[in-house]
CSV table of C-alpha atoms in Angstrom, one decimal:
chain,number,residue,atom,x,y,z
V,3,MET,CA,-1.4,101.0,142.4
V,4,ASN,CA,-0.1,104.5,141.7
V,5,CYS,CA,3.5,105.4,140.6
V,6,HIS,CA,4.6,106.2,144.1
V,7,GLN,CA,3.5,102.8,145.4
V,8,ALA,CA,5.0,101.2,142.4
V,9,TYR,CA,8.3,102.9,142.9
V,10,GLU,CA,8.7,101.2,146.3
V,11,ALA,CA,7.3,97.9,145.1
V,12,LEU,CA,9.9,97.7,142.3
V,13,GLN,CA,12.6,97.1,144.8
V,14,GLY,CA,10.6,94.1,146.1
V,15,LEU,CA,10.2,92.9,142.5
V,16,ILE,CA,14.0,93.1,142.0
V,17,ASP,CA,14.5,91.3,145.3
V,18,ASN,CA,11.8,88.7,144.6
V,19,SER,CA,10.2,89.5,147.9
V,20,LEU,CA,6.6,90.3,146.9
V,21,ASN,CA,3.6,88.2,147.6
V,22,LYS,CA,1.4,87.0,144.7
V,23,LYS,CA,-1.1,89.9,145.0
V,24,GLU,CA,1.7,92.5,145.1
V,25,LEU,CA,3.4,90.8,142.2
V,26,VAL,CA,0.2,90.9,140.0
V,27,GLU,CA,-0.3,94.6,140.9
V,28,ILE,CA,3.2,95.7,140.2
V,29,LYS,CA,3.4,93.8,137.0
V,30,THR,CA,0.1,95.2,135.8
V,31,HIS,CA,1.3,98.7,136.6
V,32,VAL,CA,4.7,98.3,135.0
V,33,ARG,CA,3.1,97.0,131.9
V,34,ASN,CA,0.9,100.1,131.5
V,35,CYS,CA,3.3,102.8,132.8
V,36,PRO,CA,6.3,103.7,130.6
V,37,ALA,CA,8.0,105.6,133.4
V,38,CYS,CA,7.8,102.7,135.8
V,39,LYS,CA,8.8,100.3,133.1
V,40,ALA,CA,12.0,102.4,132.5
V,41,GLU,CA,12.7,102.5,136.2
V,42,TYR,CA,12.3,98.8,136.5
V,43,ARG,CA,14.7,98.2,133.6
V,44,ALA,CA,17.2,100.6,135.2
V,45,LEU,CA,17.0,98.9,138.6
V,46,LYS,CA,17.2,95.5,137.0
V,47,MET,CA,20.4,96.5,135.1
V,48,VAL,CA,22.0,97.8,138.3
V,49,ALA,CA,21.0,94.7,140.2
V,50,GLU,CA,22.3,92.3,137.5
V,51,GLY,CA,25.6,94.2,137.5
V,52,LEU,CA,25.8,94.0,141.3
V,53,ASP,CA,25.0,90.2,141.1
V,54,ARG,CA,28.2,89.7,139.1
V,55,MET,CA,30.4,91.2,141.8
V,56,PRO,CA,33.3,88.7,142.3
V,57,LEU,CA,34.4,87.2,145.5
V,58,TYR,CA,38.0,88.2,146.2
V,59,GLU,CA,40.7,85.7,147.3
V,60,THR,CA,42.6,86.2,150.5
V,61,SER,CA,46.4,85.8,150.7
V,62,PRO,CA,47.7,82.2,150.8
V,63,GLY,CA,48.8,82.5,154.4
V,64,PHE,CA,45.5,83.8,155.7
V,65,ASN,CA,44.5,80.9,157.9
V,66,LYS,CA,48.0,80.4,159.2
V,67,GLU,CA,48.2,84.1,160.2
V,68,VAL,CA,44.9,83.9,162.1
V,69,PHE,CA,46.2,80.9,164.0
V,70,ARG,CA,49.5,82.7,164.7
V,71,ARG,CA,47.7,85.7,166.1
V,72,LEU,CA,45.6,83.5,168.3
V,73,GLY,CA,48.7,81.8,169.6
V,74,LEU,CA,47.6,78.4,168.2
V,75,GLU,CA,49.6,75.8,166.3
V,76,TYR,CA,48.6,75.6,162.7
V,77,LYS,CA,48.3,72.3,160.8
V,78,PRO,CA,47.1,72.9,157.2
V,79,GLN,CA,44.2,70.9,155.9
V,80,ARG,CA,44.8,68.4,153.1
V,81,ARG,CA,42.5,68.2,150.1
V,82,PRO,CA,40.5,64.9,150.2
V,83,ALA,CA,42.0,62.2,147.9
V,84,TRP,CA,38.8,61.9,145.9
V,85,GLN,CA,38.9,65.6,145.0
V,86,SER,CA,42.5,65.4,143.8
V,87,LEU,CA,41.7,62.4,141.7
V,88,ALA,CA,38.6,63.9,140.2
V,89,MET,CA,40.5,67.1,139.4
V,90,ALA,CA,43.4,65.1,137.8
V,91,ALA,CA,40.9,63.0,135.8
V,92,GLY,CA,39.0,66.1,134.6
V,93,LEU,CA,42.1,67.9,133.6
V,94,SER,CA,43.5,64.8,131.7
V,95,LEU,CA,40.3,64.3,129.8
V,96,SER,CA,40.1,68.0,128.9
V,97,VAL,CA,43.7,68.0,127.6
V,98,PHE,CA,43.0,64.8,125.8
V,99,TRP,CA,40.0,66.1,124.0
V,100,LEU,CA,41.5,69.4,123.2
V,101,THR,CA,44.6,67.7,121.8
V,102,ALA,CA,42.4,65.5,119.7
V,103,LEU,CA,40.4,68.5,118.4
V,104,ALA,CA,43.6,70.3,117.5
V,105,ALA,CA,44.9,67.2,115.6
V,106,ALA,CA,41.6,67.1,113.7
V,107,LEU,CA,41.5,70.7,112.9
V,108,PRO,CA,43.4,70.5,109.5
V,109,THR,CA,40.9,67.8,108.3
V,110,LEU,CA,38.0,69.9,109.5
V,111,LEU,CA,39.2,73.0,107.8
V,112,MET,CA,40.5,71.5,104.5
V,113,GLY,CA,38.7,68.3,104.1
V,114,ALA,CA,39.8,64.7,103.6
V,115,LYS,CA,42.6,65.6,101.2
V,116,ALA,CA,44.5,67.3,104.0
V,117,TYR,CA,44.2,64.2,106.1
V,118,LYS,CA,45.7,62.1,103.2
V,119,LEU,CA,48.5,64.5,102.9
V,120,THR,CA,49.4,64.1,106.5
V,121,GLN,CA,49.4,60.3,106.4
V,122,TRP,CA,53.2,60.5,107.0
V,123,LEU,CA,52.2,61.4,110.6
V,124,HIS,CA,51.4,57.7,111.1
V,125,HIS,CA,55.1,56.9,110.8
V,126,PRO,CA,56.8,59.9,112.4
V,127,GLU,CA,59.6,57.7,113.8
V,128,LEU,CA,61.0,57.7,110.2
V,129,ILE,CA,61.8,61.4,110.3
V,130,LEU,CA,61.7,62.5,113.9
V,131,PRO,CA,63.7,61.7,117.1
V,132,SER,CA,62.0,59.2,119.4
V,133,PHE,CA,60.7,61.7,121.9
V,134,GLN,CA,58.9,64.0,119.4
V,135,SER,CA,57.8,60.9,117.6
V,136,ALA,CA,56.1,59.6,120.7
V,137,ILE,CA,54.3,62.9,121.3
V,138,LEU,CA,53.0,62.9,117.7
V,139,LYS,CA,51.9,59.3,118.1
V,140,SER,CA,50.0,60.2,121.3
V,141,GLY,CA,48.3,63.0,119.4
V,142,LEU,CA,47.3,60.6,116.6
V,143,ALA,CA,46.0,58.1,119.1
V,144,ALA,CA,43.9,60.8,120.6
V,145,TYR,CA,42.7,61.8,117.2
V,146,GLN,CA,41.7,58.3,116.3
V,147,THR,CA,39.9,57.9,119.6
V,148,LEU,CA,38.1,61.2,118.9
V,149,GLY,CA,37.2,59.9,115.4
V,150,PHE,CA,35.6,56.8,117.1
V,151,ALA,CA,33.7,59.1,119.5
V,152,ALA,CA,32.6,61.2,116.6
V,153,LYS,CA,31.3,58.2,114.8
V,154,VAL,CA,29.4,57.2,117.9
V,155,ALA,CA,28.0,60.7,118.1
V,156,GLY,CA,27.1,60.6,114.4
V,157,TRP,CA,25.4,57.3,114.9
V,158,LEU,CA,23.5,58.7,117.9
V,159,LEU,CA,22.5,61.7,115.8
V,160,LYS,CA,21.7,59.5,112.7
V,161,SER,CA,24.1,61.6,110.8
V,162,SER,CA,27.3,60.6,109.0
V,163,ALA,CA,28.3,64.1,108.2
V,164,LEU,CA,31.8,64.8,109.5
V,165,PRO,CA,31.1,68.4,110.6
V,166,THR,CA,28.1,67.3,112.7
V,167,GLN,CA,30.2,64.5,114.3
V,168,MET,CA,33.1,66.8,115.0
V,169,ALA,CA,30.8,69.5,116.4
V,170,VAL,CA,29.4,67.0,118.9
V,171,ALA,CA,32.9,65.9,119.8
V,172,GLY,CA,33.9,69.5,120.2
V,173,LEU,CA,30.9,70.1,122.4
V,174,LEU,CA,31.9,67.1,124.6
V,175,ALA,CA,35.3,68.7,125.0
V,176,LEU,CA,33.8,72.0,126.1
V,177,VAL,CA,31.6,70.2,128.6
V,178,LEU,CA,34.6,68.5,130.0
V,179,VAL,CA,36.5,71.7,130.2
V,180,PHE,CA,33.6,73.3,132.0
V,181,ILE,CA,33.2,70.5,134.5
V,182,THR,CA,36.9,70.7,135.2
V,183,MET,CA,36.8,74.5,135.7
V,184,ARG,CA,34.0,74.1,138.2
V,185,PHE,CA,36.5,72.2,140.4
V,186,PHE,CA,38.9,75.1,140.1
V,187,ARG,CA,36.4,77.7,141.2
V,188,PRO,CA,37.7,80.9,139.7
V,189,GLN,CA,38.6,83.5,142.3
V,190,THR,CA,39.6,87.2,141.8
V,191,SER,CA,42.7,88.4,143.5
V,192,LEU,CA,43.2,92.0,144.4
Y,8,MET,CA,22.3,82.5,150.9
Y,9,ALA,CA,23.3,78.9,151.3
Y,10,HIS,CA,23.3,78.1,155.0
Y,11,ASN,CA,25.6,75.3,155.8
Y,12,PRO,CA,24.1,73.0,158.5
Y,13,ASP,CA,27.5,71.6,159.2
Y,14,ASP,CA,28.7,74.9,160.7
Y,15,ALA,CA,27.1,74.3,164.1
Y,16,ALA,CA,28.9,71.0,164.3
Y,17,LEU,CA,32.2,72.6,163.4
Y,18,VAL,CA,31.6,75.2,166.1
Y,19,GLY,CA,30.9,72.4,168.6
Y,20,ARG,CA,34.2,70.8,167.7
Y,21,CYS,CA,36.1,74.1,168.0
Y,22,LEU,CA,34.7,74.5,171.5
Y,23,GLY,CA,35.8,71.0,172.3
Y,24,GLY,CA,39.4,72.0,171.4
Y,25,ASP,CA,39.5,70.8,167.8
Y,26,ASN,CA,41.4,73.6,166.0
Y,27,ALA,CA,41.2,71.9,162.6
Y,28,ALA,CA,37.4,72.6,162.8
Y,29,PHE,CA,38.1,76.3,163.1
Y,30,ASP,CA,40.5,76.1,160.2
Y,31,LYS,CA,37.6,74.6,158.1
Y,32,LEU,CA,35.3,77.5,159.2
Y,33,ILE,CA,38.0,80.0,158.1
Y,34,SER,CA,38.4,78.4,154.8
Y,35,ARG,CA,34.7,78.2,154.2
Y,36,TYR,CA,34.0,81.9,154.9
Y,37,LYS,CA,37.2,83.9,154.5
Y,38,ARG,CA,36.5,84.9,150.9
Y,39,GLN,CA,33.0,86.1,151.8
Y,40,VAL,CA,34.2,88.0,154.9
Y,41,PHE,CA,37.2,89.5,153.1
Y,42,SER,CA,35.1,90.5,150.0
Y,43,VAL,CA,32.5,92.4,152.0
Y,44,ILE,CA,35.0,94.1,154.2
Y,45,TYR,CA,37.0,95.1,151.2
Y,46,ARG,CA,33.9,96.6,149.7
Y,47,MET,CA,33.7,98.7,152.8
Y,48,VAL,CA,37.2,99.8,153.4
Y,49,ARG,CA,38.6,99.8,149.8
Y,50,ASN,CA,42.1,98.8,150.9
Y,51,PRO,CA,43.2,95.2,150.4
Y,52,ALA,CA,45.8,95.2,153.2
Y,53,ASP,CA,43.3,96.7,155.7
Y,54,ALA,CA,40.6,94.4,154.5
Y,55,GLU,CA,42.8,91.4,155.1
Y,56,ASP,CA,43.8,92.5,158.6
Y,57,LEU,CA,40.1,93.2,159.4
Y,58,ALA,CA,39.0,89.9,158.0
Y,59,GLN,CA,41.6,88.2,160.3
Y,60,ASP,CA,40.4,90.3,163.2
Y,61,THR,CA,36.9,89.1,162.5
Y,62,PHE,CA,37.9,85.4,162.7
Y,63,ILE,CA,40.0,86.1,165.8
Y,64,LYS,CA,37.1,87.8,167.6
Y,65,ALA,CA,34.8,85.0,166.4
Y,66,PHE,CA,37.1,82.3,167.8
Y,67,ARG,CA,37.2,84.1,171.2
Y,68,ALA,CA,33.4,84.5,171.2
Y,69,LEU,CA,32.4,81.1,169.9
Y,70,SER,CA,30.8,80.1,173.2
Y,71,SER,CA,28.3,82.9,172.7
Y,72,TYR,CA,27.2,81.7,169.3
Y,73,ASP,CA,23.6,80.4,169.3
Y,74,PRO,CA,23.4,77.5,166.8
Y,75,LYS,CA,19.7,78.3,166.2
Y,76,PHE,CA,20.9,81.1,163.9
Y,77,PRO,CA,23.1,80.7,160.8
Y,78,PHE,CA,26.8,80.9,161.6
Y,79,ILE,CA,27.4,83.2,158.6
Y,80,THR,CA,25.1,85.9,159.8
Y,81,TRP,CA,26.7,85.8,163.3
Y,82,LEU,CA,30.1,86.0,161.6
Y,83,PHE,CA,29.1,88.9,159.4
Y,84,LYS,CA,27.8,90.8,162.5
Y,85,ILE,CA,31.3,90.6,163.9
Y,86,ALA,CA,32.8,91.6,160.5
Y,87,HIS,CA,30.4,94.6,160.2
Y,88,ASN,CA,31.3,95.9,163.7
Y,89,THR,CA,35.0,95.4,163.0
Y,90,ALA,CA,34.9,97.3,159.7
Y,91,ILE,CA,32.7,100.1,161.2
Y,92,ASP,CA,35.1,100.5,164.1
Y,93,HIS,CA,38.0,100.7,161.7
Y,94,LEU,CA,36.3,103.3,159.5
Y,95,ARG,CA,35.4,105.4,162.6
Y,96,SER,CA,38.9,105.2,164.0
Y,97,ASN,CA,40.2,106.4,160.6
Y,98,LYS,CA,37.6,109.2,160.6
Y,99,ALA,CA,36.4,107.8,157.3
Y,100,GLN,CA,33.1,108.9,155.9
Y,101,VAL,CA,30.5,106.7,157.5
Y,102,LEU,CA,26.9,107.3,156.4
Y,103,SER,CA,24.8,109.6,158.6
Y,104,LEU,CA,21.8,107.4,159.0
Y,105,ASP,CA,19.6,110.2,160.4
Y,106,ILE,CA,19.7,112.0,157.1
Y,107,GLU,CA,20.0,109.3,154.5
Y,108,GLU,CA,17.4,106.9,155.9
Y,109,SER,CA,14.5,109.3,156.4
Y,110,PRO,CA,11.2,107.9,155.0
Y,111,LEU,CA,11.0,107.6,151.3
Y,112,GLN,CA,10.1,110.8,149.4
Y,113,ASP,CA,7.7,110.9,146.5
Y,114,GLU,CA,10.1,111.2,143.6
Y,115,CYS,CA,9.4,111.9,139.9
Y,116,PHE,CA,10.7,109.4,137.4
Y,117,ASP,CA,13.3,110.9,135.0
Y,118,GLN,CA,12.7,109.1,131.8
Y,119,THR,CA,15.9,110.3,130.3
Y,120,LEU,CA,17.9,109.1,133.2
Y,121,MET,CA,16.2,105.7,133.2
Y,122,ASP,CA,16.6,105.1,129.6
Y,123,SER,CA,20.3,105.9,129.6
Y,124,ILE,CA,20.8,103.3,132.3
Y,125,ASP,CA,19.9,100.7,129.7
Y,126,ALA,CA,23.4,101.1,128.3
Y,127,LEU,CA,25.1,100.2,131.5
Y,128,SER,CA,26.4,96.6,131.5
Y,129,ASP,CA,30.0,97.2,132.1
Y,130,LYS,CA,31.3,95.4,135.2
Y,131,SER,CA,34.2,97.8,135.8
Y,132,MET,CA,31.8,100.6,135.7
Y,133,ILE,CA,29.7,98.9,138.4
Y,134,ASP,CA,32.9,98.7,140.5
Y,135,LYS,CA,33.7,102.3,139.9
Y,136,ALA,CA,30.2,103.5,140.8
Y,137,LEU,CA,30.2,101.2,143.9
Y,138,ALA,CA,33.5,102.6,145.1
Y,139,THR,CA,32.0,106.1,145.3
Y,140,LEU,CA,29.1,105.0,147.6
Y,141,PRO,CA,29.3,105.4,151.4
Y,142,PRO,CA,30.7,102.3,153.1
Y,143,VAL,CA,27.3,101.2,154.6
Y,144,TYR,CA,25.7,101.3,151.1
Y,145,ARG,CA,28.6,99.3,149.7
Y,146,GLU,CA,28.2,96.8,152.5
Y,147,ILE,CA,24.5,96.3,152.1
Y,148,LEU,CA,24.7,95.9,148.3
Y,149,ALA,CA,27.5,93.3,148.8
Y,150,LEU,CA,25.5,91.4,151.4
Y,151,ARG,CA,22.4,91.4,149.2
Y,152,HIS,CA,23.9,90.8,145.7
Y,153,GLN,CA,27.3,89.2,146.4
Y,154,GLN,CA,26.4,87.1,149.4
Y,155,GLU,CA,22.7,86.7,148.4
Y,156,PHE,CA,21.5,87.4,152.0
Y,157,SER,CA,17.8,87.7,152.5
Y,158,TYR,CA,16.3,90.9,154.2
Y,159,SER,CA,16.1,89.0,157.5
Y,160,GLU,CA,19.7,87.8,157.3
Y,161,ILE,CA,21.0,91.3,156.5
Y,162,SER,CA,18.9,92.5,159.4
Y,163,GLU,CA,20.5,90.0,161.7
Y,164,ALA,CA,24.0,90.6,160.5
Y,165,LEU,CA,23.8,94.4,160.7
Y,166,GLY,CA,21.6,94.6,163.8
Y,167,ILE,CA,19.0,96.8,162.1
Y,168,PRO,CA,15.3,96.3,161.5
Y,169,GLU,CA,14.1,94.8,158.2
Y,170,GLY,CA,12.4,98.1,157.3
Y,171,THR,CA,15.7,99.8,157.5
Y,172,VAL,CA,17.3,97.1,155.4
Y,173,LYS,CA,14.8,97.8,152.6
Y,174,ILE,CA,15.2,101.5,152.8
Y,175,ARG,CA,19.0,101.3,152.8
Y,176,LEU,CA,18.9,99.0,149.8
Y,177,PHE,CA,16.5,101.3,148.0
Y,178,ARG,CA,18.8,104.3,148.6
Y,179,ALA,CA,21.9,102.4,147.7
Y,180,ARG,CA,20.5,101.2,144.4
Y,181,ASN,CA,19.2,104.6,143.5
Y,182,LEU,CA,22.5,106.1,144.3
Y,183,MET,CA,24.2,103.5,142.2
Y,184,LYS,CA,22.1,104.6,139.2
Y,185,GLU,CA,23.0,108.2,139.7
Y,186,LYS,CA,26.7,107.5,140.2
Y,187,MET,CA,26.8,105.5,137.0
Y,188,LEU,CA,25.5,108.4,135.1
Y,189,THR,CA,27.9,110.8,136.6
Y,190,LEU,CA,30.7,108.5,135.6
Y,191,GLY,CA,30.0,109.4,132.1
Y,192,TYR,CA,27.5,107.0,130.7
Y,193,PRO,CA,25.7,108.8,127.9
Y,194,GLY,CA,22.0,109.5,127.9
Y,195,PRO,CA,19.9,108.9,124.8
């Protein structure tokens, strides 16, 4: 294969449309030809940039407007109940884990002493109004549950080190956030 | 591109008078149609109007849809014609295919140019470079890279031979490289 043939074949390589024989030939050529290697890298860079082009969101009344222009009555679709439930559950779990992580942050950063210093948080009703006290208690409950999850993670990892356990718990939180975000597929508006 | 086998059933329901099925088809494909048209016309309001026109024309022509082919390529064919008609009526620059799609010339590789492309990873720069391309190049790049259409699907949607698809893609990508450099990305 010469450079002229390679120049055309590179497009096929980018598009993954070459057969085995062509693939071997172009790869061999690119490996031994600095110019074609540079061209391949350039094309690959362009293609990868283009692959990241976002899908744009239409205006909220798009469907309704199409129906109006067609002279048809529009009845909006409803989201299936299971999807709404899954989204609500995902969001709740994400918020729960993130709250727990935030509550655990002082201990993570400053060690066990910081935790002891904040023992008063176990009895917030003594110094705070009932509403704020309830919020703090919820945070503590989340923190304790996280501690339990972290212990389980530590046991699974055969490690009792707090940083390891918290890292695993943090990872769990990130996974939950990621799964939830997949439900809310991000769109780009113009 | 993911072809949804459920599309033909939805079309069948539309033809039977079930408008909710058409609502589903719109919801399924409006972002794709709008995004490709926007790439071509570069004006959000026009793109939205043209995307709606596409669905209106599709609804009126549903009886001519052949379920043997993917619905999305049929829909994009309508979208393509709608956008091209709009560009022509606005006397916008539509690529002269006679000149741009002549057989590939033997071109020398410019090492300096190629190496400098390595620095290009900025998404906004990709957008800027893309905006300077002729509409048909923007369209084919969007179909290939954004919609992940195969050569044959692009061929079907645009009503051009596969060979022309490859040549147009080749030209479009090379032009993208050049535009990126002219937008100020430094060489080595």
